[in-house]
Amino acid sequence: MLDKLIKTSDIDIFATAEIGIETAKREVWKVEPSSTAKNCRNFIREIVDTLDLQPNPEKPVIALSIGDPTVYGNLKPSPETVKAVIDIIEEGLCNGYAPSVGYESAREAVAEYLSYDGVNFRAQDIVLCSGCSSSLEICITALADGNEGHNILIPRPGFAIYRTLAESIGVQVKYYNLIPENNWEADLQHLEAQIDVKTTAIVLNNPSNPCGSNYSEEHLRNILDIAYRHRIPVIADEIYERLVFPGKKFISTSSLHSGVPILVCGGLAKRFLVPGWRLGWIAVHDEIGAFEHIRKSLVSLSQRTIGSNTLIQGAIASIIQNTPQSFHDELASTLALHAQIAFERLSNARGLTPFMPDSAMYMVYEINLRHFPQFENGLDMAKKMMEEESVFCLPGECFQIPGFMRIVLTVPQDLLEEACDRIVEFCNRHYIE
């Protein structure tokens, strides 16, 4: 035994010496990131961080840039929502791990919540995720493979996270255009022209970020018809589902019974005003049995993070069932009022064309840059408006549409009015015939 120890020790000493020699040859550490890390880019941050924003010190900053309805504190979750979480915390039964796809009771609650307009989801159709962004990531990863040269179609303008999630795993994105003057409907000819043999999914965002559009049944059917003819599944980003203005109706893609297999992504974040609670979901709508293997992949991919927030899972049935419709109606009415205020005020700005939304939390306006030759692009204009008026809007470059800007409608009404007036003053001051 002693001989063995001596021999082993000698080997270790010599090995250590050799390693030391090799290490000495290296002048510096060099640890290379993975290809996924290299490909992962936050395109909005890349744009915004280059602006070097300096507000006017004489005017308080009004940020119309962040899609978080809770920032200013004027929009709060319902008392019923808050109480549901407090009750679960005090009960103390949801502090441990849950199944990676979520508690059965929580999945049943979401399935029931999404079962309307002739659609019937079951608990086994639901995968709970850490926010809707996680839902989108799992869906894109399940359907597209960068090693196979796959691509997915995403809307332009559209939420930048689609590109981030796809390109980080080597999946190419191809854009299909939305038409501003037609309520931001998809250009159907352009969409179909982008499809090739490597296209594995179409991302459909309705209601839309950044446009605030709400598609008609006819238009949704037209998109789904293209998907059906080309045998391409749809990832339906419906995080703003039912968050439409009074008099409007939200139509879920799953309610149209198109024969297209659809992964519906959603969550509590927007309609219930709790984005930080990180409770999203995937609802599998598959009338033709095309997703047999995809269902298994969704479960496998969900196991990477061992599920979503268990406290919110425990509370979700109570949140959904006890939040009164009046809460949702009041939120929609507030956003509609804010949209009308912004539209009317911005219509007085020379060189701007606002587009009235029907839903969600945003408005987009177009800049006629020909009348603002002192600015190279929307980025330059956004920076100057911050410097002079202390108002920050996200330039259209963040959504792949230069020459436009997006504002959020969730700020308090008085701040929204003040911000719009400052934008008008800025544009009228810099406008050149």
PDB file of N, CA and C in Angstrom, residues 335-350 352-357 363-365 407 409 413 416-417 419-421 423-425 428:
ATOM      1  N   LEU A 335     -55.998  52.592 -21.246  1.00  0.00           N
ATOM      2  CA  LEU A 335     -55.050  52.559 -22.358  1.00  0.00           C
ATOM      3  C   LEU A 335     -55.664  53.170 -23.618  1.00  0.00           C
ATOM      4  N   ALA A 336     -56.955  52.917 -23.830  1.00  0.00           N
ATOM      5  CA  ALA A 336     -57.630  53.507 -24.997  1.00  0.00           C
ATOM      6  C   ALA A 336     -57.680  55.030 -24.883  1.00  0.00           C
ATOM      7  N   LEU A 337     -57.969  55.528 -23.681  1.00  0.00           N
ATOM      8  CA  LEU A 337     -57.981  56.974 -23.458  1.00  0.00           C
ATOM      9  C   LEU A 337     -56.604  57.566 -23.710  1.00  0.00           C
ATOM     10  N   HIS A 338     -55.578  56.924 -23.183  1.00  0.00           N
ATOM     11  CA  HIS A 338     -54.215  57.411 -23.374  1.00  0.00           C
ATOM     12  C   HIS A 338     -53.820  57.400 -24.852  1.00  0.00           C
ATOM     13  N   ALA A 339     -54.271  56.370 -25.565  1.00  0.00           N
ATOM     14  CA  ALA A 339     -53.981  56.297 -26.999  1.00  0.00           C
ATOM     15  C   ALA A 339     -54.644  57.453 -27.740  1.00  0.00           C
ATOM     16  N   GLN A 340     -55.878  57.753 -27.373  1.00  0.00           N
ATOM     17  CA  GLN A 340     -56.594  58.847 -28.027  1.00  0.00           C
ATOM     18  C   GLN A 340     -55.925  60.187 -27.736  1.00  0.00           C
ATOM     19  N   ILE A 341     -55.518  60.372 -26.490  1.00  0.00           N
ATOM     20  CA  ILE A 341     -54.824  61.610 -26.110  1.00  0.00           C
ATOM     21  C   ILE A 341     -53.526  61.758 -26.909  1.00  0.00           C
ATOM     22  N   ALA A 342     -52.734  60.701 -26.944  1.00  0.00           N
ATOM     23  CA  ALA A 342     -51.462  60.756 -27.665  1.00  0.00           C
ATOM     24  C   ALA A 342     -51.683  60.987 -29.149  1.00  0.00           C
ATOM     25  N   PHE A 343     -52.661  60.316 -29.716  1.00  0.00           N
ATOM     26  CA  PHE A 343     -52.933  60.455 -31.147  1.00  0.00           C
ATOM     27  C   PHE A 343     -53.328  61.888 -31.487  1.00  0.00           C
ATOM     28  N   GLU A 344     -54.238  62.451 -30.711  1.00  0.00           N
ATOM     29  CA  GLU A 344     -54.707  63.808 -30.988  1.00  0.00           C
ATOM     30  C   GLU A 344     -53.590  64.829 -30.822  1.00  0.00           C
ATOM     31  N   ARG A 345     -52.798  64.705 -29.794  1.00  0.00           N
ATOM     32  CA  ARG A 345     -51.734  65.680 -29.546  1.00  0.00           C
ATOM     33  C   ARG A 345     -50.612  65.551 -30.568  1.00  0.00           C
ATOM     34  N   LEU A 346     -50.203  64.318 -30.855  1.00  0.00           N
ATOM     35  CA  LEU A 346     -49.113  64.135 -31.807  1.00  0.00           C
ATOM     36  C   LEU A 346     -49.529  64.483 -33.232  1.00  0.00           C
ATOM     37  N   SER A 347     -50.821  64.482 -33.497  1.00  0.00           N
ATOM     38  CA  SER A 347     -51.302  64.888 -34.819  1.00  0.00           C
ATOM     39  C   SER A 347     -51.027  66.362 -35.089  1.00  0.00           C
ATOM     40  N   ASN A 348     -50.741  67.124 -34.033  1.00  0.00           N
ATOM     41  CA  ASN A 348     -50.422  68.552 -34.179  1.00  0.00           C
ATOM     42  C   ASN A 348     -48.942  68.795 -34.464  1.00  0.00           C
ATOM     43  N   ALA A 349     -48.146  67.749 -34.471  1.00  0.00           N
ATOM     44  CA  ALA A 349     -46.713  67.891 -34.726  1.00  0.00           C
ATOM     45  C   ALA A 349     -46.449  67.867 -36.222  1.00  0.00           C
ATOM     46  N   ARG A 350     -45.713  68.829 -36.690  1.00  0.00           N
ATOM     47  CA  ARG A 350     -45.364  68.874 -38.108  1.00  0.00           C
ATOM     48  C   ARG A 350     -44.331  67.784 -38.397  1.00  0.00           C
ATOM     49  N   LEU A 352     -44.843  64.540 -38.379  1.00  0.00           N
ATOM     50  CA  LEU A 352     -45.136  63.258 -37.727  1.00  0.00           C
ATOM     51  C   LEU A 352     -46.482  62.725 -38.193  1.00  0.00           C
ATOM     52  N   THR A 353     -46.578  61.398 -38.261  1.00  0.00           N
ATOM     53  CA  THR A 353     -47.846  60.731 -38.561  1.00  0.00           C
ATOM     54  C   THR A 353     -48.070  59.639 -37.532  1.00  0.00           C
ATOM     55  N   PRO A 354     -48.922  59.880 -36.534  1.00  0.00           N
ATOM     56  CA  PRO A 354     -49.200  58.821 -35.551  1.00  0.00           C
ATOM     57  C   PRO A 354     -50.192  57.807 -36.109  1.00  0.00           C
ATOM     58  N   PHE A 355     -50.070  56.561 -35.656  1.00  0.00           N
ATOM     59  CA  PHE A 355     -50.989  55.495 -36.059  1.00  0.00           C
ATOM     60  C   PHE A 355     -51.768  55.048 -34.830  1.00  0.00           C
ATOM     61  N   MET A 356     -53.073  55.215 -34.895  1.00  0.00           N
ATOM     62  CA  MET A 356     -53.931  54.907 -33.756  1.00  0.00           C
ATOM     63  C   MET A 356     -53.978  53.398 -33.516  1.00  0.00           C
ATOM     64  N   PRO A 357     -53.607  52.938 -32.319  1.00  0.00           N
ATOM     65  CA  PRO A 357     -53.659  51.502 -32.024  1.00  0.00           C
ATOM     66  C   PRO A 357     -55.067  51.054 -31.639  1.00  0.00           C
ATOM     67  N   MET A 363     -47.986  52.920 -29.088  1.00  0.00           N
ATOM     68  CA  MET A 363     -48.343  53.638 -30.302  1.00  0.00           C
ATOM     69  C   MET A 363     -47.063  53.880 -31.093  1.00  0.00           C
ATOM     70  N   VAL A 364     -47.166  53.767 -32.399  1.00  0.00           N
ATOM     71  CA  VAL A 364     -46.046  54.041 -33.290  1.00  0.00           C
ATOM     72  C   VAL A 364     -46.366  55.282 -34.105  1.00  0.00           C
ATOM     73  N   TYR A 365     -45.377  56.156 -34.266  1.00  0.00           N
ATOM     74  CA  TYR A 365     -45.563  57.280 -35.187  1.00  0.00           C
ATOM     75  C   TYR A 365     -44.415  57.327 -36.181  1.00  0.00           C
ATOM     76  N   ILE A 407     -43.920  54.794 -28.658  1.00  0.00           N
ATOM     77  CA  ILE A 407     -44.118  55.301 -27.309  1.00  0.00           C
ATOM     78  C   ILE A 407     -45.002  54.318 -26.544  1.00  0.00           C
ATOM     79  N   LEU A 409     -47.953  53.726 -23.603  1.00  0.00           N
ATOM     80  CA  LEU A 409     -49.160  54.451 -23.190  1.00  0.00           C
ATOM     81  C   LEU A 409     -49.506  54.233 -21.725  1.00  0.00           C
ATOM     82  N   GLN A 413     -51.544  59.892 -16.986  1.00  0.00           N
ATOM     83  CA  GLN A 413     -52.096  60.745 -18.040  1.00  0.00           C
ATOM     84  C   GLN A 413     -51.417  62.108 -18.108  1.00  0.00           C
ATOM     85  N   LEU A 416     -48.102  61.760 -19.763  1.00  0.00           N
ATOM     86  CA  LEU A 416     -48.267  61.471 -21.189  1.00  0.00           C
ATOM     87  C   LEU A 416     -48.587  62.749 -21.953  1.00  0.00           C
ATOM     88  N   GLU A 417     -49.494  63.547 -21.403  1.00  0.00           N
ATOM     89  CA  GLU A 417     -49.854  64.808 -22.052  1.00  0.00           C
ATOM     90  C   GLU A 417     -48.640  65.727 -22.151  1.00  0.00           C
ATOM     91  N   ALA A 419     -45.464  64.870 -22.107  1.00  0.00           N
ATOM     92  CA  ALA A 419     -44.487  64.300 -23.036  1.00  0.00           C
ATOM     93  C   ALA A 419     -44.887  64.556 -24.481  1.00  0.00           C
ATOM     94  N   CYS A 420     -46.157  64.356 -24.796  1.00  0.00           N
ATOM     95  CA  CYS A 420     -46.625  64.577 -26.170  1.00  0.00           C
ATOM     96  C   CYS A 420     -46.485  66.047 -26.560  1.00  0.00           C
ATOM     97  N   ASP A 421     -46.800  66.937 -25.640  1.00  0.00           N
ATOM     98  CA  ASP A 421     -46.655  68.370 -25.928  1.00  0.00           C
ATOM     99  C   ASP A 421     -45.195  68.721 -26.193  1.00  0.00           C
ATOM    100  N   ILE A 423     -42.927  66.680 -27.407  1.00  0.00           N
ATOM    101  CA  ILE A 423     -42.594  66.118 -28.719  1.00  0.00           C
ATOM    102  C   ILE A 423     -43.074  67.045 -29.825  1.00  0.00           C
ATOM    103  N   VAL A 424     -44.295  67.554 -29.662  1.00  0.00           N
ATOM    104  CA  VAL A 424     -44.864  68.474 -30.661  1.00  0.00           C
ATOM    105  C   VAL A 424     -44.005  69.728 -30.762  1.00  0.00           C
ATOM    106  N   GLU A 425     -43.659  70.291 -29.622  1.00  0.00           N
ATOM    107  CA  GLU A 425     -42.827  71.502 -29.617  1.00  0.00           C
ATOM    108  C   GLU A 425     -41.484  71.236 -30.289  1.00  0.00           C
ATOM    109  N   ASN A 428     -42.068  70.826 -34.177  1.00  0.00           N
ATOM    110  CA  ASN A 428     -42.408  72.095 -34.804  1.00  0.00           C
ATOM    111  C   ASN A 428     -41.221  73.056 -34.829  1.00  0.00           C
TER     112      ASN A 428
END
